[in-house]
Amino acid sequence: MTNKYMYFVANWKMFGDFKSLKLVNKVISFSKKFKSSKFKIIYLPPTTLICPMAQMVKNTKIEVGAQNCHHQDNYGAETGSVNAKMVRGVGAKYVILGHSENRENGESDKLINQKIKTALKNKLKVIFCIGEKIKDKRNKKTKSVLSKQIKLGLKGVKLNNNIIIAYEPVWAIGSGMIPKSNELFNAIDFIKSRFKQNLKILYGGSVNDKNINELKTIHNIDGFLVGGASQNSKKFIDIIKKTYN
Ligand code: PEP
């Protein structure tokens, strides 16, 4: 049972169409009735759904964010890209940057750093993802990987409550595996120790309606980033409910 203010972030990745919006309606109804008021829900739909979703969640406890944005601040000849202004303009309040799936597709720490700066300049809050790969974990390099990602990703960034960190071990994403509780506590503790400010640190990686009972006992976590399970409104609602039970 927690009494803490918690974040629940739904990362839909490259899933979802207009019909999927009805899932959000269920979560809106739930959020209006739920006994605790100490939580925030953030949906990160594909770009195509930011605008309709942002309209739906007006005057609710739910906010919407984008899954990426271009590093350039201005409009330009960049076929297939959207910039921070564009997503902000259609209702996004957040953007998730540094996700391992995008790092895997070639996004460097430097590029992520540029994107973070551009996003903040355009008044988006940033959910900044960091996490080690399985080989880093095996080689006991978790802390050095996290330090490097933080140092390079946030270089020259003025930190305040506009940055939320999401700790997502790459090996835990979509695999059904989660870190051992003590390992997770220590990783979150280590990340917190890298900052003078009291930043919110979320955990992401195979969070579901079963393992939430274990995850919620790790008291230094400020919320959960949920991928697969967030595409099912019942599971997503259960994750929130169980966190408070
Ligand atoms: C993610 O990719 O951000 C994520 C948390 O995915 P999943 O919950 O499916 O592991």
Coordinates of C-alpha atoms and ligand atoms in Angstrom, one line a residue:
M1 CA 0.0 0.0 0.0
T2 CA 1.4 3.4 -0.9
N3 CA 0.3 6.9 0.0
K4 CA 2.8 8.5 -2.4
Y5 CA 2.0 10.6 -5.4
M6 CA 2.6 8.2 -8.3
Y7 CA 2.9 8.5 -12.1
F8 CA 1.5 5.9 -14.4
V9 CA 2.7 6.3 -18.0
A10 CA 1.2 4.3 -20.8
N11 CA 3.5 3.9 -23.7
W12 CA 1.5 2.6 -26.7
K13 CA 4.5 2.4 -29.0
M14 CA 3.5 1.7 -32.6
F15 CA 0.1 0.4 -31.7
G16 CA -3.4 1.9 -31.8
D17 CA -6.0 3.3 -34.1
F18 CA -9.1 5.4 -33.7
K19 CA -11.0 2.5 -32.2
S20 CA -8.3 2.2 -29.5
L21 CA -9.5 5.6 -28.1
K22 CA -12.3 3.8 -26.3
L23 CA -9.8 2.2 -24.0
V24 CA -8.9 5.7 -22.8
N25 CA -12.6 6.4 -22.1
K26 CA -12.6 3.5 -19.6
V27 CA -9.5 4.9 -17.9
I28 CA -11.0 8.4 -17.8
S29 CA -14.1 7.0 -16.0
F30 CA -11.9 5.1 -13.6
S31 CA -9.8 8.1 -12.8
K32 CA -12.8 10.2 -11.9
K33 CA -14.1 7.6 -9.4
F34 CA -10.8 6.3 -7.9
K35 CA -10.4 6.9 -4.2
S36 CA -6.9 8.2 -4.3
S37 CA -6.2 11.6 -5.9
K38 CA -2.4 11.2 -5.6
F39 CA -1.7 10.0 -9.0
K40 CA -1.1 11.2 -12.6
I41 CA -1.8 9.2 -15.7
I42 CA 0.1 10.1 -18.9
Y43 CA -0.7 8.5 -22.3
L44 CA 1.9 8.4 -25.0
P45 CA 0.0 7.3 -28.1
P46 CA 1.4 7.2 -31.6
T47 CA 1.6 10.7 -33.2
T48 CA -1.6 10.0 -35.1
L49 CA -3.7 9.9 -31.9
I50 CA -2.2 12.7 -29.9
C51 CA -4.7 15.3 -31.1
P52 CA -7.9 13.3 -30.5
M53 CA -6.7 11.9 -27.2
A54 CA -5.7 15.3 -26.0
Q55 CA -9.3 16.5 -26.7
M56 CA -10.7 13.5 -24.8
V57 CA -8.7 14.0 -21.7
K58 CA -9.4 17.8 -21.3
N59 CA -10.5 18.5 -17.7
T60 CA -9.4 15.1 -16.4
K61 CA -6.4 13.9 -14.4
I62 CA -4.9 12.4 -17.6
E63 CA -2.3 14.1 -19.8
V64 CA -0.9 13.2 -23.2
G65 CA 2.6 13.1 -24.6
A66 CA 4.5 12.3 -27.7
Q67 CA 6.8 9.3 -28.3
N68 CA 9.6 11.3 -29.9
C69 CA 10.3 14.6 -31.6
H70 CA 12.9 16.0 -33.9
H71 CA 16.1 17.6 -32.5
Q72 CA 15.6 20.7 -34.6
D73 CA 13.6 23.5 -33.1
N74 CA 12.3 24.9 -36.4
Y75 CA 10.2 23.7 -39.2
G76 CA 12.2 22.3 -42.1
A77 CA 12.6 19.8 -44.9
E78 CA 12.6 16.7 -42.8
T79 CA 10.2 14.2 -44.4
G80 CA 8.4 12.0 -41.9
S81 CA 9.5 14.0 -38.8
V82 CA 7.5 16.1 -36.4
N83 CA 9.1 18.7 -34.1
A84 CA 8.3 19.6 -30.5
K85 CA 6.2 22.7 -31.5
M86 CA 4.0 20.5 -33.7
V87 CA 3.2 17.9 -31.0
R88 CA 2.8 20.6 -28.4
G89 CA 0.5 22.4 -30.7
V90 CA -1.9 19.5 -30.9
G91 CA -2.0 18.9 -27.2
A92 CA 1.0 17.0 -26.1
K93 CA 2.4 18.1 -22.7
Y94 CA 5.2 15.5 -22.5
V95 CA 7.6 13.7 -24.8
I96 CA 9.5 10.5 -24.0
L97 CA 13.1 10.6 -25.2
G98 CA 16.0 8.2 -25.1
H99 CA 13.8 5.1 -25.2
S100 CA 16.0 2.1 -25.8
E101 CA 14.0 1.2 -29.0
N102 CA 15.1 4.5 -30.5
R103 CA 18.6 4.2 -29.1
E104 CA 18.7 0.8 -30.9
N105 CA 17.6 2.6 -34.1
G106 CA 20.7 4.8 -33.9
E107 CA 19.8 7.6 -31.5
S108 CA 23.0 8.7 -29.8
D109 CA 23.3 10.3 -26.4
K110 CA 24.3 13.5 -28.2
L111 CA 21.1 13.5 -30.3
I112 CA 19.0 12.7 -27.3
N113 CA 20.5 15.6 -25.5
Q114 CA 19.6 17.9 -28.4
K115 CA 16.1 16.6 -28.5
I116 CA 15.7 17.1 -24.7
K117 CA 16.8 20.7 -25.0
T118 CA 14.5 21.4 -27.9
A119 CA 11.6 19.8 -26.2
L120 CA 12.1 21.8 -23.0
K121 CA 12.5 25.0 -25.0
N122 CA 9.0 24.3 -26.4
K123 CA 7.5 23.7 -23.0
L124 CA 7.2 19.9 -23.2
K125 CA 8.1 18.0 -20.1
V126 CA 10.5 15.2 -20.8
I127 CA 10.4 11.6 -19.7
F128 CA 14.0 10.6 -20.2
C129 CA 14.7 6.9 -20.5
I130 CA 17.9 5.3 -19.3
G131 CA 18.8 1.6 -18.8
E132 CA 21.5 -1.0 -19.2
K133 CA 21.6 -3.9 -21.6
I134 CA 21.8 -7.5 -20.4
K135 CA 25.5 -7.6 -21.2
D136 CA 26.2 -4.5 -19.1
K137 CA 24.3 -6.1 -16.2
R138 CA 26.3 -9.3 -16.5
N139 CA 29.6 -7.3 -16.7
K140 CA 28.5 -5.3 -13.6
K141 CA 28.4 -2.1 -15.7
T142 CA 24.9 -1.0 -14.8
K143 CA 26.0 2.0 -12.8
S144 CA 28.6 3.2 -15.3
V145 CA 26.1 2.9 -18.1
L146 CA 23.4 4.8 -16.2
S147 CA 26.0 7.5 -15.2
K148 CA 27.1 8.0 -18.8
Q149 CA 23.5 8.2 -20.2
I150 CA 22.6 10.8 -17.5
K151 CA 25.8 12.8 -18.0
L152 CA 25.6 13.0 -21.8
G153 CA 21.8 13.1 -22.1
L154 CA 21.4 15.9 -19.7
K155 CA 24.5 17.8 -20.5
G156 CA 23.8 21.6 -20.2
V157 CA 20.2 21.0 -19.3
K158 CA 18.8 23.1 -16.4
L159 CA 17.0 20.5 -14.2
N160 CA 13.7 21.1 -12.5
N161 CA 10.4 19.3 -12.5
N162 CA 10.4 19.4 -16.3
I163 CA 12.4 16.2 -16.4
I164 CA 11.2 12.8 -15.2
I165 CA 13.6 9.9 -15.4
A166 CA 12.4 6.4 -16.5
Y167 CA 14.7 3.6 -15.5
E168 CA 14.1 0.9 -18.0
P169 CA 16.6 -2.0 -18.1
V170 CA 16.7 -2.9 -21.8
W171 CA 16.5 -6.6 -21.0
A172 CA 13.3 -6.1 -19.0
I173 CA 11.4 -4.4 -21.8
G174 CA 8.8 -6.7 -23.3
S175 CA 10.5 -9.8 -21.9
G176 CA 8.3 -10.6 -19.0
M177 CA 11.4 -10.3 -16.7
I178 CA 11.8 -7.6 -14.0
P179 CA 14.8 -6.9 -11.8
K180 CA 15.1 -8.4 -8.3
S181 CA 13.6 -6.0 -5.8
N182 CA 16.9 -5.2 -4.1
E183 CA 18.6 -4.6 -7.4
L184 CA 15.8 -2.3 -8.5
F185 CA 15.9 -0.4 -5.2
N186 CA 19.6 0.1 -5.6
A187 CA 19.5 1.2 -9.2
I188 CA 16.8 3.8 -8.4
D189 CA 18.8 4.9 -5.3
F190 CA 21.9 5.2 -7.5
I191 CA 20.0 7.3 -10.1
K192 CA 18.6 9.6 -7.3
S193 CA 22.1 10.1 -5.9
R194 CA 23.3 11.5 -9.3
F195 CA 21.1 14.6 -8.8
K196 CA 21.0 17.4 -6.3
Q197 CA 17.3 18.0 -7.3
N198 CA 14.6 15.6 -6.1
L199 CA 13.6 14.2 -9.6
K200 CA 10.9 11.7 -10.1
I201 CA 12.2 8.3 -11.1
L202 CA 9.9 5.8 -12.7
Y203 CA 10.5 2.1 -13.4
G204 CA 9.6 0.6 -16.7
G205 CA 10.0 -2.9 -18.2
S206 CA 7.4 -5.6 -18.3
V207 CA 5.2 -4.0 -15.6
N208 CA 1.9 -5.9 -15.4
D209 CA -1.1 -6.5 -13.2
K210 CA 0.6 -9.4 -11.5
N211 CA 4.1 -8.2 -10.8
I212 CA 2.8 -4.8 -9.6
N213 CA 2.3 -6.4 -6.2
E214 CA 6.0 -6.9 -5.9
L215 CA 7.0 -3.7 -7.6
K216 CA 4.9 -1.4 -5.5
T217 CA 6.8 -2.5 -2.4
I218 CA 9.9 -0.7 -3.7
H219 CA 9.4 2.5 -2.0
N220 CA 11.9 4.8 -3.8
I221 CA 10.0 4.4 -7.2
D222 CA 7.8 7.3 -8.1
G223 CA 5.7 5.6 -10.7
F224 CA 5.6 3.1 -13.6
L225 CA 6.1 3.3 -17.3
V226 CA 3.9 0.6 -18.8
G227 CA 4.2 -0.6 -22.4
G228 CA 2.4 -3.8 -23.4
A229 CA 0.0 -3.9 -20.4
S230 CA -1.2 -0.3 -21.0
Q231 CA -2.9 -1.3 -24.3
N232 CA -5.4 -3.2 -22.2
S233 CA -7.5 -0.8 -20.1
K234 CA -8.4 -3.4 -17.5
K235 CA -4.8 -4.4 -16.9
F236 CA -3.7 -0.8 -16.8
I237 CA -6.5 0.1 -14.3
D238 CA -5.6 -2.9 -12.2
I239 CA -1.9 -1.8 -12.1
I240 CA -3.1 1.6 -10.7
K241 CA -5.6 0.1 -8.3
K242 CA -3.1 -2.5 -6.9
T243 CA -0.4 0.1 -6.4
Y244 CA -2.7 1.7 -3.8
N245 CA -4.1 -1.5 -2.2
Ligands
PEP1 C1 8.5 0.4 -22.7 O1 8.9 0.0 -23.8 O2 8.6 1.6 -22.4 C2 7.9 -0.6 -21.8 C3 7.9 -0.4 -20.5 O3 7.5 -1.8 -22.4 P1 6.9 -3.1 -21.7 O4 6.1 -2.7 -20.5 O5 6.1 -3.7 -22.7 O6 8.1 -3.9 -21.2

